Short mmCIF file of C-alpha atoms in Angstrom, two decimals:
data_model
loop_
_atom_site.label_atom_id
_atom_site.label_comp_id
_atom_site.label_asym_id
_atom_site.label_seq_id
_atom_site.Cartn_x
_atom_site.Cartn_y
_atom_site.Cartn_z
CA UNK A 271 -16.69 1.03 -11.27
CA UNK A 272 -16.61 5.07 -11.07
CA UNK A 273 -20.14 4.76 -9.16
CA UNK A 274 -18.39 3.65 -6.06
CA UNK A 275 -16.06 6.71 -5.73
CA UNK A 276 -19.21 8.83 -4.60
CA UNK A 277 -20.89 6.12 -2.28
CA UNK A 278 -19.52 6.75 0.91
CA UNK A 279 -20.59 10.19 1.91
CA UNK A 280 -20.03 10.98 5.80
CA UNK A 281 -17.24 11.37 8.22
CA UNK A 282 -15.15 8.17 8.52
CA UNK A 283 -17.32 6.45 5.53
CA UNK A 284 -16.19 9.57 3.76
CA UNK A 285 -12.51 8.11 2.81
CA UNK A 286 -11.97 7.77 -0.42
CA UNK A 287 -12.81 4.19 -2.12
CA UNK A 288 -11.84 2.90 -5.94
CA UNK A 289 -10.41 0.01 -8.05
CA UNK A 290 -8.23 2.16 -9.70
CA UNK A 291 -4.62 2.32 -8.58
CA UNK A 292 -4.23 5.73 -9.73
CA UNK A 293 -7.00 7.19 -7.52
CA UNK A 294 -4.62 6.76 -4.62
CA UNK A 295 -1.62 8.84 -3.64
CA UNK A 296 1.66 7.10 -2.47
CA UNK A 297 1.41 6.73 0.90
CA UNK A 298 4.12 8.86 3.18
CA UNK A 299 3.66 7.27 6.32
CA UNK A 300 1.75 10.67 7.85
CA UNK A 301 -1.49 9.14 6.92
CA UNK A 302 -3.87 8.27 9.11
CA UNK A 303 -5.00 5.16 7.59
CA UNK A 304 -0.61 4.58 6.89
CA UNK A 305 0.78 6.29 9.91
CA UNK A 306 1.35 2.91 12.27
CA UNK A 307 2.70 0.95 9.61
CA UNK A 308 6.57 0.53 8.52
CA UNK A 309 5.51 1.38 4.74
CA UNK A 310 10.09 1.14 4.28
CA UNK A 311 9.16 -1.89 4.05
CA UNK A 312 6.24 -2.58 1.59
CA UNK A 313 7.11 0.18 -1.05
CA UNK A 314 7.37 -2.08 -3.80
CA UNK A 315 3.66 -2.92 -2.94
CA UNK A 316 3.01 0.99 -3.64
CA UNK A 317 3.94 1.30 -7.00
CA UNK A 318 2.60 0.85 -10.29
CA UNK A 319 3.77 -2.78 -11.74
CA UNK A 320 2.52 -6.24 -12.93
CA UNK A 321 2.83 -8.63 -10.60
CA UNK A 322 3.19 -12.26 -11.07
CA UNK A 323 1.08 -15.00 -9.71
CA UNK A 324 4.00 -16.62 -7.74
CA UNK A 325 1.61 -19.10 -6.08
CA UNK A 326 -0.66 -22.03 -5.64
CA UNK A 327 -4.34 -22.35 -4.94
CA UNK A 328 -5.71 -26.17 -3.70
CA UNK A 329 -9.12 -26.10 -2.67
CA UNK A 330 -11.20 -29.10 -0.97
CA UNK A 331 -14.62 -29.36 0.29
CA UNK A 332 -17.90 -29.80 -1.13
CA UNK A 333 -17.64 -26.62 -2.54
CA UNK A 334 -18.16 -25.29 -6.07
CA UNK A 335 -15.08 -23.86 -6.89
CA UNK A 336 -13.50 -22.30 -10.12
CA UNK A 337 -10.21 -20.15 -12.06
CA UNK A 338 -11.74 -17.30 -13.35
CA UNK A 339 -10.80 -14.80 -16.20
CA UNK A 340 -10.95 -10.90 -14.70
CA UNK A 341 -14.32 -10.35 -16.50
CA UNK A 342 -16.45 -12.51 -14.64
CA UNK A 343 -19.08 -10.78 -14.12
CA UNK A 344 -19.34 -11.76 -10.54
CA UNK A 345 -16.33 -9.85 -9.57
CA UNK A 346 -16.04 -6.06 -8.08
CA UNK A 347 -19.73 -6.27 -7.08
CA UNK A 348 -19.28 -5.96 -3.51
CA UNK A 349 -17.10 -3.19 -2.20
CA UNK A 350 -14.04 -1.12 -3.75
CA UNK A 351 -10.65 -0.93 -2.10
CA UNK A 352 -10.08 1.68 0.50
CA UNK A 353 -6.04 1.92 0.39
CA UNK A 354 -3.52 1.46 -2.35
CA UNK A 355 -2.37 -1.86 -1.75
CA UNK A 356 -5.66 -3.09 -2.37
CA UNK A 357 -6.28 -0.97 -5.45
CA UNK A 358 -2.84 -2.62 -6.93
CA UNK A 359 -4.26 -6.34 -6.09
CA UNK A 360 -7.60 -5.55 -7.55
CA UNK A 361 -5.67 -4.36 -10.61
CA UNK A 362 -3.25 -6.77 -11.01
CA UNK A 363 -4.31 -10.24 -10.45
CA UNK A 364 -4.17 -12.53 -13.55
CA UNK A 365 -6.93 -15.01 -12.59
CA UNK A 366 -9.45 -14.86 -9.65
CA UNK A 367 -10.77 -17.82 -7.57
CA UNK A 368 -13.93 -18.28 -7.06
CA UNK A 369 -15.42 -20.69 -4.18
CA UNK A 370 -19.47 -20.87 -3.78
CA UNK A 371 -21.49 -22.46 -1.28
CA UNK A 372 -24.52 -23.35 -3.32
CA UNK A 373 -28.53 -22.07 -2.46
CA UNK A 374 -30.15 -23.81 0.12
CA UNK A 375 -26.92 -26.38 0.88
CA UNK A 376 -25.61 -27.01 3.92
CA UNK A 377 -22.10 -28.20 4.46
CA UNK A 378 -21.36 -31.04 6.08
CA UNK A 379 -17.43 -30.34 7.27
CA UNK A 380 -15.51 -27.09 6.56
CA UNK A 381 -13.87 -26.26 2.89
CA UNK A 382 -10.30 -25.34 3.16
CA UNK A 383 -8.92 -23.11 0.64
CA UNK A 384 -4.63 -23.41 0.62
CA UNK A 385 -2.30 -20.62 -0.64
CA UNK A 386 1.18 -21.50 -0.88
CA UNK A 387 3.70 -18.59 -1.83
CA UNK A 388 6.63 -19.56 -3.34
CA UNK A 389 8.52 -16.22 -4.11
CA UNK A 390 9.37 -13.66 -1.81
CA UNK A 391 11.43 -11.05 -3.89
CA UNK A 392 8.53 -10.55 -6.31
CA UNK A 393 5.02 -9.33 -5.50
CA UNK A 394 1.77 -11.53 -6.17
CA UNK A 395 -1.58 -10.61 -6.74
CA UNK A 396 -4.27 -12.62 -6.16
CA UNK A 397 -7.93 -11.96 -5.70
CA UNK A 398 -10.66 -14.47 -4.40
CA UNK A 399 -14.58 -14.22 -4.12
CA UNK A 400 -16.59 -15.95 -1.38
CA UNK A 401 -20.40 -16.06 -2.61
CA UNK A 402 -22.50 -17.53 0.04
CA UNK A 403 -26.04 -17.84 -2.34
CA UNK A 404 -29.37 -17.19 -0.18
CA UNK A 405 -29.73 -19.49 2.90
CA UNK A 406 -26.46 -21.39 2.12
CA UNK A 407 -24.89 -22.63 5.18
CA UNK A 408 -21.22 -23.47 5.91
CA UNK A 409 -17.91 -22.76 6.95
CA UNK A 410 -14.65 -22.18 4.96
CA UNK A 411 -11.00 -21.78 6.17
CA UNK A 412 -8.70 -19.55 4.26
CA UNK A 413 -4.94 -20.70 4.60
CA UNK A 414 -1.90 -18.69 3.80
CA UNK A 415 1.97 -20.59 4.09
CA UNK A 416 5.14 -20.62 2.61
CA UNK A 417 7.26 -17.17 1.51
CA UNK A 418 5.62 -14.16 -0.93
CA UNK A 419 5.13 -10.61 -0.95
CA UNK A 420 1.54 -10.79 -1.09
CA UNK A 421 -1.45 -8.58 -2.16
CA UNK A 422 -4.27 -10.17 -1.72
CA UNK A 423 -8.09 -9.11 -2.16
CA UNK A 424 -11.03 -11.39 -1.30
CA UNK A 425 -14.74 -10.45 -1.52
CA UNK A 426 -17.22 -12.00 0.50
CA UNK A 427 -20.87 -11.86 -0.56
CA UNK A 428 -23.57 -13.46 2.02
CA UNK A 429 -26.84 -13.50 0.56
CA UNK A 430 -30.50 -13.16 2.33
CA UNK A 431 -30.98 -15.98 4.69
CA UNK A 432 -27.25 -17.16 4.04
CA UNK A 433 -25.44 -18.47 7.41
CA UNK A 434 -21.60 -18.02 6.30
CA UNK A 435 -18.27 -18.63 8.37
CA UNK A 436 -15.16 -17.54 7.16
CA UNK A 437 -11.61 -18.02 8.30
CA UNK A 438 -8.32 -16.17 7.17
CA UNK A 439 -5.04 -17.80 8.68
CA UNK A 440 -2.34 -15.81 7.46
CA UNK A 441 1.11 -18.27 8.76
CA UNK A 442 3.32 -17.26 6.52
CA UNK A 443 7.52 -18.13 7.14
CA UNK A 444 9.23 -15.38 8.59
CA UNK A 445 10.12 -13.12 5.72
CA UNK A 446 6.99 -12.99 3.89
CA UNK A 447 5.04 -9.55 3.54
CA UNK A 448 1.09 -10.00 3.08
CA UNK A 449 -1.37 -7.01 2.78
CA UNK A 450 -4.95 -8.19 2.66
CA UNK A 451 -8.24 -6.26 1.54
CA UNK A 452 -11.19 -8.30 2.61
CA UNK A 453 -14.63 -6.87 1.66
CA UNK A 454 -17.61 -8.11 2.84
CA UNK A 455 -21.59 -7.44 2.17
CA UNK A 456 -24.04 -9.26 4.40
CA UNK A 457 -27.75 -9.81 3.76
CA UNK A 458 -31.32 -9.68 4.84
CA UNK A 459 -31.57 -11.68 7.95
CA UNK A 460 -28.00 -13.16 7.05
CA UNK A 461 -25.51 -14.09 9.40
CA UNK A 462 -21.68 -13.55 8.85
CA UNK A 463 -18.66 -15.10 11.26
CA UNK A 464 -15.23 -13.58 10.10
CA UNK A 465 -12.13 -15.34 12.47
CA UNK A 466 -8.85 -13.90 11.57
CA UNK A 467 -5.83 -16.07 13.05
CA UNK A 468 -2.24 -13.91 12.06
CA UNK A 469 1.15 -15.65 13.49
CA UNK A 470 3.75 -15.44 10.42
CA UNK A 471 5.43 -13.23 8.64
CA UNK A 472 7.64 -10.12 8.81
CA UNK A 473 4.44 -7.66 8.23
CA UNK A 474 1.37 -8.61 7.84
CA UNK A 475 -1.68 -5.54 7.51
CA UNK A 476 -4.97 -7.01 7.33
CA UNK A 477 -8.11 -4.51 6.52
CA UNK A 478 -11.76 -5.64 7.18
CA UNK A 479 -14.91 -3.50 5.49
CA UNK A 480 -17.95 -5.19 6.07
CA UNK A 481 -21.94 -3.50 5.33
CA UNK A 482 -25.30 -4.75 4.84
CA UNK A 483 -27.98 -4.73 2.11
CA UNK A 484 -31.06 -5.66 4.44
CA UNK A 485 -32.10 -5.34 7.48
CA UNK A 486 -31.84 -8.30 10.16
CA UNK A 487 -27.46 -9.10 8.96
CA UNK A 488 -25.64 -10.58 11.86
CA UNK A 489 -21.93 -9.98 12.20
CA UNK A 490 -19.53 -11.62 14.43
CA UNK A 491 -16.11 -10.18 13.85
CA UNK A 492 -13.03 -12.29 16.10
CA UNK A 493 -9.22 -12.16 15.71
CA UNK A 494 -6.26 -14.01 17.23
CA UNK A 495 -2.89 -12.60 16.46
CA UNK A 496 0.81 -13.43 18.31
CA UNK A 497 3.87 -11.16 17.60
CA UNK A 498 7.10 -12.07 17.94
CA UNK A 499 10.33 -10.11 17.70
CA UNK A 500 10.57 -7.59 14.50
CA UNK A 501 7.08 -8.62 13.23
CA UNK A 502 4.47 -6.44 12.44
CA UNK A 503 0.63 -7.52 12.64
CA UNK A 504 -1.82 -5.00 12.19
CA UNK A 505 -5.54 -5.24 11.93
CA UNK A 506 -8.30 -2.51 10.51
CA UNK A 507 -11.88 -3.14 10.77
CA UNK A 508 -14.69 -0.86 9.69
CA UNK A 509 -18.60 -1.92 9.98
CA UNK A 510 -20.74 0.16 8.17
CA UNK A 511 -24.02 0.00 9.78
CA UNK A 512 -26.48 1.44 6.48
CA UNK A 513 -29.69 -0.40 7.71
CA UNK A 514 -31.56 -1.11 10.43
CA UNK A 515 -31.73 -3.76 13.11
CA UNK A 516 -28.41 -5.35 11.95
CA UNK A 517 -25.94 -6.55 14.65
CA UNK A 518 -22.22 -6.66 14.80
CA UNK A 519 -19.88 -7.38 17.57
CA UNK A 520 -15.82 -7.27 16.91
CA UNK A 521 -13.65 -9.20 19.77
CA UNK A 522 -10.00 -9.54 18.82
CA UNK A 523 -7.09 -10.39 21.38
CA UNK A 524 -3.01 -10.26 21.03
CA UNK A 525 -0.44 -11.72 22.97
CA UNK A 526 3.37 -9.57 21.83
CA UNK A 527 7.01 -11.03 23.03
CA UNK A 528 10.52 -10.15 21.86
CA UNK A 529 12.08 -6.59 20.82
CA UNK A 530 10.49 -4.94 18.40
CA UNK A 531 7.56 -6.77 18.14
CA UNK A 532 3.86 -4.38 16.72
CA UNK A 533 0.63 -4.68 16.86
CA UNK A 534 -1.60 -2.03 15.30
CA UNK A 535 -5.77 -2.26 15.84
CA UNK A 536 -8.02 -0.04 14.27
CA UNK A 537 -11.96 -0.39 14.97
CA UNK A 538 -14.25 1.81 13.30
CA UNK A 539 -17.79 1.70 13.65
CA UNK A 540 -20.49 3.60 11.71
CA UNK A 541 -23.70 3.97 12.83
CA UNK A 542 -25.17 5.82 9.51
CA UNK A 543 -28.74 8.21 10.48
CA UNK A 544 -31.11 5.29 8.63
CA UNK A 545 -29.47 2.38 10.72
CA UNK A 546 -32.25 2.61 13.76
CA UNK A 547 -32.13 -0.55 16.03
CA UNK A 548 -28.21 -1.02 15.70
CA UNK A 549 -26.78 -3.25 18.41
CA UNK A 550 -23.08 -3.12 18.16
CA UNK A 551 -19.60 -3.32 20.38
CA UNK A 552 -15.87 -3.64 19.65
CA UNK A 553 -13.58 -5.03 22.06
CA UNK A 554 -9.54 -5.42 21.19
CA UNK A 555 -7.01 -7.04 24.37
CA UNK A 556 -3.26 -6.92 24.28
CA UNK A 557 -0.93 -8.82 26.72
CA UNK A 558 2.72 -7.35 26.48
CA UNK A 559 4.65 -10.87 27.79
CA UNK A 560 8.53 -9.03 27.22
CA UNK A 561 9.82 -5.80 27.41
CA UNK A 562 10.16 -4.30 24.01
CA UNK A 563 6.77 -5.30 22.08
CA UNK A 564 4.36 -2.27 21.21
CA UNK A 565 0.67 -2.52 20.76
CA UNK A 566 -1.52 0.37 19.31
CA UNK A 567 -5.31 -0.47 19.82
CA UNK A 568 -7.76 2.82 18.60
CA UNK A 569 -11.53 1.54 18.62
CA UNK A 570 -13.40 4.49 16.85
CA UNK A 571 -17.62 4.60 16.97
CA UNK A 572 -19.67 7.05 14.97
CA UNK A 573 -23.06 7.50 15.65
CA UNK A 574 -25.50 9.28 13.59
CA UNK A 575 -28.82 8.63 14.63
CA UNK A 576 -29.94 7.97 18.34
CA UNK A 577 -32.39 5.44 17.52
CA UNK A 578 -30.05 2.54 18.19
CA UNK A 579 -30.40 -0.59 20.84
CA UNK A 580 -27.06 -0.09 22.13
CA UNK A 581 -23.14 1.01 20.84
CA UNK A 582 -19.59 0.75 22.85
CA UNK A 583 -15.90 -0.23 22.60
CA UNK A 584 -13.10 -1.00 25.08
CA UNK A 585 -9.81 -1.28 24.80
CA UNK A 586 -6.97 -2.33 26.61
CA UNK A 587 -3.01 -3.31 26.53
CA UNK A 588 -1.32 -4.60 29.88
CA UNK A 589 1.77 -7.04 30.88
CA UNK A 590 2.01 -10.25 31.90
CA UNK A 591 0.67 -10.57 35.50
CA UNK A 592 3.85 -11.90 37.70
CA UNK A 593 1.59 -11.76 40.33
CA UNK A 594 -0.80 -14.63 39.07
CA UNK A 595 2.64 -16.28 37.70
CA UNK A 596 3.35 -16.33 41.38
CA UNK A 597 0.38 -17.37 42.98
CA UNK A 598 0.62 -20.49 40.32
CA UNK A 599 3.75 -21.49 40.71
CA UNK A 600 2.87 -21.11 44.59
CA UNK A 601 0.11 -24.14 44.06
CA UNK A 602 3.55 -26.34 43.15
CA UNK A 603 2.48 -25.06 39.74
CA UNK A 604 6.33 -25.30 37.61
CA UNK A 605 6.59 -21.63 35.65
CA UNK A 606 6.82 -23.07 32.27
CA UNK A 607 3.21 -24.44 32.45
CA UNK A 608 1.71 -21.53 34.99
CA UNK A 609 2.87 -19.13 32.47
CA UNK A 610 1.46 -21.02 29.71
CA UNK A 611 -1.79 -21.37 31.73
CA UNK A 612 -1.78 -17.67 31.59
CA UNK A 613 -1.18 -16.95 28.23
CA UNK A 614 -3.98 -20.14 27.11
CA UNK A 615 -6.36 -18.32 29.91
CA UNK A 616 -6.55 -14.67 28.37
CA UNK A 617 -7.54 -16.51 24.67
CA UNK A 618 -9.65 -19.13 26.06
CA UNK A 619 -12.58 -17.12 25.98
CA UNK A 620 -12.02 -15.92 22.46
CA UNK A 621 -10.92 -19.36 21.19
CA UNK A 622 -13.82 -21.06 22.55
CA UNK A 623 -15.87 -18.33 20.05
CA UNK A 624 -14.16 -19.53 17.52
CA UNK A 625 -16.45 -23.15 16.89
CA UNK A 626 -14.27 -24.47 14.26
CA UNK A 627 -12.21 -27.21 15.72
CA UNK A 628 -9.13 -27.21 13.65
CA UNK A 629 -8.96 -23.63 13.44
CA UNK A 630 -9.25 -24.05 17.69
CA UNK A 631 -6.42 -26.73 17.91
CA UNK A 632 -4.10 -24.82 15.35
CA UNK A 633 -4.48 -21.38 17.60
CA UNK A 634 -3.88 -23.11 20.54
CA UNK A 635 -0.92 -25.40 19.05
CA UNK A 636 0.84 -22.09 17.57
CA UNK A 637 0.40 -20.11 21.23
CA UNK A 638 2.56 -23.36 22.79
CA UNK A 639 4.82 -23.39 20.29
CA UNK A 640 5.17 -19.59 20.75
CA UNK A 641 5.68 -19.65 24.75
CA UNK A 642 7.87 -22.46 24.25
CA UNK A 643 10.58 -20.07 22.31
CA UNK A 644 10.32 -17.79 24.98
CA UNK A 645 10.41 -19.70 27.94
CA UNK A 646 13.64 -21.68 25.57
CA UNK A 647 15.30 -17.88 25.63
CA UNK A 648 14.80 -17.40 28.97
CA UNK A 649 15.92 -20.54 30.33
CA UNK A 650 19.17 -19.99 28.33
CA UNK A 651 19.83 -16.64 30.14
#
């Protein structure tokens, strides 16, 4: 695997990228890839161990799917780890799952893919591949429950012609910790759909790396993430644009209530100088509902040749508008359901992107269920 280390050669795609554990320093927190996260909390995810497999995998769907032995040889082909945490996953997993969508097939309904942790005083490691084969078409729905201290790595592979969407919903209990490496490489004239819902768990840090090995790959990149009170939920996405004419466009939103509360979004975009005809935009929204929730939203872009079709981010955090609240409530709206209107109106747009209904209905049950403790905490004031 040594031939990755010297891959990425510029700027931002200049960071340093390995399977092996060692090749990465203990983070200190004064990192810039570590410096918005509470690593107090994760250090046991730092250091050199075995972990366990403290865990269960059921997967359904009319999918070929499989428990695989670390030298498969379809494993590590796609892209290295960029951090520790996803170094020690890579390392440590005992078996790997491995869930194809088969050349030329077309699913008929979404495969669902459940992890249920079990332990949360010892880490797990756990490592899944996603191989879309060329012109494959289909959707499958990633679910994460239950309690663990989780290091997870999943590589997604979308082959020429392949049509692949992919959901992660991480919604864990409340004490679970969950770092997640997903790697992605897109094909020729392939299109890829990643949705990322995040609702549970005490910290979750979820890292996106996504390229191309064609020209004519198609990425759509959405996320949906509430924080409540003492959680941590933070995203990192970086599209590697390395040939020409491929698309991507990133859209993730965040609603934040209760003290303490994070939210940490990182967009990075590289245009690299042979990627001519790049079409590309981030866009990350936060909405603050309480005093006391943070949000950190940084969308990078990197341009390197100025043969492109077009490039831009935008980012924004704000509070929740009393002023609409009021002009609701002064329709004979009642403030429980005008402020829920709100809340359902600044994810509509990105939930209606979404176009997989149970993923749709479980977003929008979790945002009710959400407002409902709120408007509960209030109403007991």
């Amino acid at each position: 695997m040594s031939e990755f280390l010297t891959k990425q050669v510029n700027s931002r795609a200049d960071r340093l990228v390995s399977f092996n554990l060692a090749d990465f320093q203990v983070p200190q927190g004064n990192e810039e890839e570590w410096r918005f996260t509470p690593i107090e909390k994760i250090t046991d995810f730092f250091a050199a161990q075995t972990p366990g497999a403290h865990y269960t995998v059921e997967v359904t769907g009319d999918v070929e799917y499989a428990e695989v032995e670390r030298d498969d040889s379809r494993l590590g082909k796609v892209l290295p780890p960029d951090d520790r945490v996803g170094a020690l996953a890579w390392e440590n997993f005992q078996k790997a799952h491995v869930v194809t969508l088969l050349r030329d097939v077309r699913l008929s309904s979404e495969a669902v893919v459940k992890i249920h942790g079990n332990n949360d005083s010892e880490i797990s490691a756990c490592e899944l591949l996603v191989d879309a084969q060329p012109f494959a078409e289909g959707t499958v729905v990633i679910e994460h429950t239950g309690v663990a201290r989780f290091a997870e790595g999943i590589e997604v592979r979308v082959a020429d012609g392949a049509h692949l969407t992919l959901v992660t919903i991480q919604d864990w209990d409340d004490p679970a910790a969950h770092t997640l490496s997903n790697r992605i490489r897109v094909g020729k004239d392939a299109t890829f759909k990643h949705i990322v819902v995040t609702l549970g768990g005490e910290i979750v840090r979820v890292t996106t790396n996504v390229d191309f090995t064609g020209p004519g790959g198609d990425v759509e990149l959405l996320g949906a993430y509430f924080v409540d009170s003492q959680q941590h939920l933070e995203h990192r996405l970086l599209v590697d644009h390395n040939h020409p004419k491929c698309r991507s466009n990133a859209t993730y939103k965040g609603a934040l209530q209760g003290e303490g509360a994070h939210s940490v979004w990182i967009g990075d975009v590289l245009i690299e100088p042979n990627a001519e005809g790049t079409d590309t935009y981030e866009l990350n929204r936060n909405l603050i509902l309480t005093p006391g929730a943070k949000a950190d939203s940084v969308p990078n872009l990197e341009i390197e040749t100025g043969e492109i079709e077009g490039a831009g981010h935008a980012s924004a955090t704000g509070r929740f508008d009393d002023e609409q609240l009021f002009y609701l409530k002064s329709r004979g709206i009642p403030e429980d359901e005008a402020r829920r209107l709100v809340v359902r109106g600044f994810f509509a747009e990105l939930i209606n992107q979404i176009g997989v209904e149970s993923v749709q209905e479980k977003l929008i049950a979790a945002i009710d269920k959400e407002l409902a403790i709120t408007m509960g905490s209030n109403n007991g004031k």
